[in-house]
C-alpha positions as a printed Julia matrix, in Angstrom:
373×3 Matrix{Float64}:
 47.26   12.54  -35.01
 43.76   12.37  -33.49
 42.58   12.39  -30.94
 40.01    9.58  -31.43
 43.0     7.71  -32.69
 44.71    7.44  -29.23
 41.59    5.83  -27.78
 42.85    3.14  -28.81
 45.6     3.2   -26.36
 43.04    2.22  -23.91
 40.79    0.02  -25.99
 38.55   -2.7   -23.56
 40.61   -2.73  -20.31
 41.68    0.31  -18.61
 45.97   -0.08  -19.36
 47.72    0.12  -16.35
 50.6     1.47  -17.81
 48.56    5.25  -18.15
 50.32    6.2   -14.52
 53.21    7.58  -13.34
 54.26    3.77  -12.82
 55.12    3.49  -16.05
 57.36    5.97  -15.84
 59.73    3.91  -13.32
 58.55    0.78  -14.36
 61.11    1.39  -17.07
 63.11    3.48  -14.85
 64.66    0.19  -13.3
 67.06    1.98  -10.83
 70.51    0.3    -9.64
 72.23    0.67   -6.61
 73.9     3.94   -7.65
 77.84    3.02   -7.52
 80.18    6.13   -8.41
 78.56    8.55   -6.73
 79.74   10.73   -3.79
 77.58   10.28   -0.47
 76.2    13.52   -0.39
 75.2    12.58   -4.14
 73.46    9.6    -3.6
 71.69   11.36   -0.82
 70.16   13.8    -2.45
 69.44   11.91   -4.83
 67.12   10.02   -2.92
 65.79   12.84   -1.49
 64.26   13.82   -4.41
 62.9    10.96   -5.25
 61.05   10.56   -2.24
 59.64   14.06   -3.07
 58.18   13.01   -6.2
 56.77   10.07   -4.85
 54.75   12.11   -2.8
 53.78   13.87   -5.21
 55.75   17.26   -4.03
 57.08   17.55   -7.66
 58.05   21.18   -7.13
 60.12   20.46   -4.36
 61.32   17.23   -6.02
 62.8    19.29   -9.3
 64.23   22.1    -7.16
 66.28   19.56   -5.71
 67.28   17.59   -8.53
 68.23   20.16  -10.38
 70.82   21.5    -7.41
 71.83   18.16   -7.67
 72.59   18.05  -11.12
 74.18   21.27  -11.01
 76.63   20.47   -7.98
 77.63   17.12   -9.19
 80.94   15.97  -10.64
 80.34   12.19  -11.5
 78.35   11.28  -14.62
 76.11    8.6   -12.62
 74.7    11.17  -10.1
 74.44   13.48  -12.99
 72.54   11.43  -15.15
 70.08   10.33  -12.17
 69.59   14.12  -10.78
 68.61   14.95  -14.54
 66.17   12.23  -15.4
 64.77   12.49  -11.78
 64.1    16.24  -12.74
 62.75   15.46  -15.91
 60.46   13.21  -14.55
 58.85   15.29  -11.35
 58.83   18.45  -14.2
 56.7    16.26  -16.45
 54.34   15.22  -13.55
 53.7    18.43  -12.2
 53.57   20.54  -15.05
 51.03   22.05  -17.48
 50.75   21.07  -21.13
 53.76   23.32  -21.96
 55.89   22.23  -19.34
 55.31   18.64  -20.15
 56.41   19.32  -23.93
 59.02   20.79  -22.59
 60.22   18.04  -20.47
 59.92   15.13  -23.28
 62.11   17.67  -25.05
 64.73   17.35  -22.56
 64.62   13.78  -22.3
 65.02   13.36  -25.56
 68.09   15.22  -25.33
 69.25   13.57  -23.28
 68.64   10.31  -25.14
 70.92   11.87  -27.45
 73.83   12.18  -25.35
 73.44    9.15  -23.14
 76.71    7.05  -22.92
 75.66    3.86  -21.81
 72.96    1.81  -23.56
 70.94    1.11  -20.18
 70.78    5.18  -19.42
 69.01    5.16  -23.07
 67.19    2.19  -22.11
 65.5     4.29  -19.22
 65.13    7.25  -21.29
 62.92    5.44  -23.72
 60.6     3.83  -20.21
 59.94    7.76  -19.88
 59.08    8.36  -22.77
 56.42    5.82  -23.35
 55.04    6.82  -19.75
 54.78   10.09  -20.64
 52.9     9.36  -23.27
 50.37    6.6   -21.81
 49.8     9.15  -18.2
 48.9    11.97  -20.52
 47.13   10.82  -23.34
 47.8    14.25  -24.97
 47.94   13.97  -29.36
 50.85   16.37  -28.6
 52.71   14.66  -26.05
 52.54   12.11  -28.37
 53.56   14.16  -31.18
 56.15   15.04  -29.26
 57.42   11.91  -28.49
 57.22   11.04  -31.93
 59.2    13.56  -34.21
 62.95   14.01  -35.09
 65.22   11.81  -37.02
 65.41    8.94  -34.3
 61.79    8.85  -32.78
 59.76    9.82  -35.95
 60.98    7.23  -37.54
 59.48    5.08  -34.89
 55.57    5.97  -35.71
 53.39    3.69  -37.46
 53.02    4.72  -40.47
 48.88    3.53  -40.09
 48.64    5.87  -37.13
 48.32    2.95  -34.36
 49.67    4.51  -30.99
 49.96    0.93  -29.32
 51.96   -0.31  -32.39
 54.28    2.97  -31.78
 54.48    2.48  -28.41
 55.47   -1.3   -29.17
 58.27    0.31  -31.72
 59.75    2.51  -28.77
 59.76   -0.39  -26.54
 61.11   -2.54  -28.73
 64.37    0.39  -29.25
 64.19   -0.33  -25.56
 64.98   -3.73  -25.78
 67.93   -3.62  -28.13
 69.74   -0.77  -26.03
 69.19   -2.94  -22.8
 66.36   -5.36  -21.98
 63.61   -4.36  -19.29
 61.07   -6.17  -17.99
 58.78   -2.89  -18.55
 59.73   -3.11  -21.81
 58.48   -6.86  -22.44
 55.48   -5.84  -21.1
 55.08   -2.54  -22.96
 54.89   -5.22  -25.74
 52.69   -7.53  -25.02
 49.6    -4.57  -24.28
 49.73   -4.7   -27.75
 48.31   -8.16  -27.93
 46.06   -7.62  -24.98
 44.49   -4.65  -27.22
 43.62   -6.79  -29.73
 42.17   -9.72  -27.76
 40.29   -6.69  -25.55
 39.16   -5.53  -29.11
 38.45   -8.61  -30.7
 34.59   -8.27  -31.08
 35.46   -5.08  -32.58
 38.47   -6.26  -34.26
 36.4    -9.3   -35.92
 39.55  -11.22  -34.49
 38.8   -15.18  -35.11
 39.65  -17.82  -32.28
 42.73  -18.32  -33.73
 43.6   -15.07  -34.02
 42.71  -14.38  -30.35
 44.5   -17.82  -28.98
 47.78  -16.68  -31.07
 47.86  -13.43  -29.5
 46.91  -15.07  -25.95
 50.25  -16.78  -26.74
 52.87  -14.42  -27.8
 51.47  -12.29  -24.69
 52.7   -15.16  -22.58
 56.19  -15.62  -24.68
 56.27  -11.77  -23.48
 55.77  -12.62  -20.01
 58.13  -15.23  -19.82
 60.61  -12.84  -21.39
 59.75  -10.34  -18.99
 59.85  -12.69  -15.96
 63.18  -14.0   -16.49
 64.65   -9.61  -16.7
 62.64   -9.47  -13.78
 64.11  -12.11  -11.8
 67.8    -9.92  -12.55
 66.55   -6.81  -11.93
 64.79   -7.62   -8.94
 68.29   -8.42   -7.51
 69.9    -5.27   -8.15
 66.41   -2.75   -7.25
 67.55   -0.93   -4.46
 65.23   -1.12   -1.8
 64.27    3.0    -2.32
 60.71    4.38   -2.69
 61.3     4.17   -6.47
 62.32    0.89   -6.1
 59.4    -0.46   -3.98
 57.13    1.26   -7.5
 58.86   -0.81   -9.81
 57.98   -4.3    -7.61
 54.21   -2.53   -8.23
 54.27   -1.87  -11.13
 55.45   -5.03  -12.31
 52.57   -6.97  -10.54
 49.93   -4.39  -11.62
 51.24   -5.15  -15.19
 51.68   -9.04  -15.1
 47.99   -9.06  -13.65
 46.55   -7.01  -16.26
 48.27   -9.28  -18.81
 47.12  -12.44  -17.36
 43.39  -11.13  -17.71
 43.74  -10.46  -21.07
 45.14  -13.87  -21.92
 42.49  -15.33  -19.35
 39.4   -14.0   -22.13
 40.97  -16.48  -24.18
 42.1   -19.64  -21.97
 40.21  -19.09  -18.66
 42.77  -20.89  -16.74
 45.25  -18.07  -16.62
 42.86  -15.83  -14.02
 44.9   -17.2   -11.32
 47.91  -16.11  -12.53
 45.81  -12.34  -12.86
 44.61  -12.71   -9.41
 47.74  -13.88   -7.68
 49.24  -10.75   -9.19
 46.98   -8.42   -7.95
 46.72   -9.79   -4.82
 50.51   -9.42   -4.62
 50.69   -5.67   -5.3
 47.61   -5.33   -3.08
 49.73   -6.97   -0.08
 53.01   -5.02   -1.49
 51.29   -1.53   -0.82
 49.39   -2.47    2.13
 52.76   -3.95    3.63
 55.35   -1.54    2.25
 53.63    1.66    1.93
 50.63    1.6     3.7
 49.19    4.15    1.15
 51.31    7.24    2.67
 53.27    7.18   -0.87
 51.36    9.72   -3.24
 52.45    8.43   -6.06
 52.24    4.67   -5.31
 48.8     5.24   -4.42
 47.7     6.81   -6.78
 47.38    4.38   -9.34
 45.97    1.37   -7.3
 42.79    2.8    -8.24
 43.69    1.66  -12.12
 44.49   -1.96  -10.61
 41.4    -1.98   -8.88
 39.05   -1.46  -12.55
 41.06   -3.7   -14.35
 40.16   -6.48  -11.81
 37.14   -5.41  -11.33
 36.35   -5.7   -15.13
 38.27   -9.44  -15.41
 36.23  -10.87  -12.16
 32.99   -9.68  -14.65
 34.36  -10.49  -17.91
 35.89  -13.85  -17.01
 34.5   -14.3   -13.29
 30.87  -13.75  -14.05
 27.48  -14.12  -11.82
 30.22  -16.36   -9.41
 32.05  -13.25   -8.9
 30.23  -10.91   -8.44
 30.59  -10.1    -4.95
 34.1   -10.42   -4.92
 34.29   -7.89   -7.96
 31.88   -5.8    -5.86
 34.35   -5.57   -3.4
 37.81   -4.44   -5.22
 34.93   -1.89   -6.68
 34.37   -1.13   -2.69
 38.14   -0.79   -2.16
 38.84    1.24   -5.16
 36.45    4.41   -3.83
 37.34    4.2    -0.6
 41.32    4.23   -1.27
 40.35    7.39   -3.49
 37.95    9.33   -0.89
 40.4     8.64    2.13
 42.62   10.97    0.33
 41.24   13.08   -2.12
 44.84   15.31   -2.84
 46.95   12.24   -3.52
 44.36   11.18   -6.31
 43.92   14.43   -7.79
 46.17   14.48  -10.42
 45.6    10.59  -11.68
 42.63    9.24  -10.93
 40.63   11.9   -10.52
 41.76   13.3   -13.43
 41.17    9.96  -15.07
 37.13   10.54  -14.6
 37.12   13.99  -15.22
 39.03   13.01  -19.0
 36.93    9.89  -19.84
 34.01   12.07  -18.93
 35.0    15.25  -21.54
 36.05   12.15  -24.12
 33.26   10.75  -23.39
 30.85   13.99  -24.97
 33.42   14.66  -28.02
 34.08   11.27  -29.17
 33.05    8.34  -27.38
 34.87    7.06  -24.69
 35.82    3.12  -23.94
 36.79    3.76  -19.78
 33.7     5.82  -20.33
 31.81    2.71  -21.24
 33.56    0.32  -18.79
 33.34    2.38  -16.16
 29.13    2.41  -16.71
 29.07   -1.51  -17.05
 30.48   -1.07  -13.71
 28.39    1.27  -12.13
 25.38   -1.04  -13.28
 26.6    -4.25  -11.07
 28.32   -1.71   -8.15
 25.72    0.75   -6.51
 28.92    1.89   -4.27
 31.46    2.89   -7.63
 27.91    4.6    -9.19
 27.47    6.45   -6.18
 30.91    7.67   -6.22
 30.69    8.8    -9.82
 27.31   10.51   -9.65
 29.0    12.76   -6.56
 32.12   13.66   -9.3
 29.65   14.61  -11.7
 28.68   11.77  -13.68
 24.86   11.53  -14.91
 23.34    8.32  -15.31
């Protein structure tokens, strides 16, 4: 797959799935039953280290737990935490290795729910990295290679992977991932020359998928443990629904209310539950701010310009308050967008530059990060 085609994953508005939250969005952790108290405690400890961005320590703890555990559930959860930590903390070679290990785990997983978790992780790995090598590694082999879209469209390939996840075990994250394809079509409607009827059909499909996701999430939320990973699942759900309702609002403006409600729920959840102190949670919030700002501009227009600037001010303040937390996520995203712009052109860079014309604070921040206007 050419790097050019991978850009379609992010066409239009910033796709919120591409951070670590997208991994855990599918990896809905249920209360761990049938585990020894020691295994459960150690797994939670590894998860908390991962959420703080201490991936090397998380990987070591998870590997030790997987080696020492005797019950299948503990071994599975420890292995997935190890895979997640290895990917998040690794370079390209380490990430490719993590993908291979995840696929090996899929092949031996005994339960549909476990296989669904792993598929979700693979989707997250693709959207986190945007690396064609990671995409190619995921969509290789008999099972996953057959899911790769014949026309090379990455979003169609991801949709196929999400549909396999639903066959294994329905999750809210899988339904939201499928809806992302419809959202991308709406966001790219001008370039794709979509008719009004086509855009309405995509909006209707998103609403149907949001309804399915909500039904599953109402059950998931009763099982999600009140751990850090559990809280991340809640945050992921509201971030993704905010994005998708925003896409619908581009066709049916009345739905912007639902988009904003989801974003405000997300911001309140972060402030209440985490206080910005958990690196993995805080690290993807800037992308939600960007989506929200773009929708405020495209749906709300001039009358919401002040609100849009306030959202972007929150983004800049969050990143500047702790650059270390955002180094591998948002700041890396900015570097990648600038690099892609120079090589191929970049929708991400185009959107950032547009917002910078409306927010002097964002423009100043981008200049500090090496952008030239």
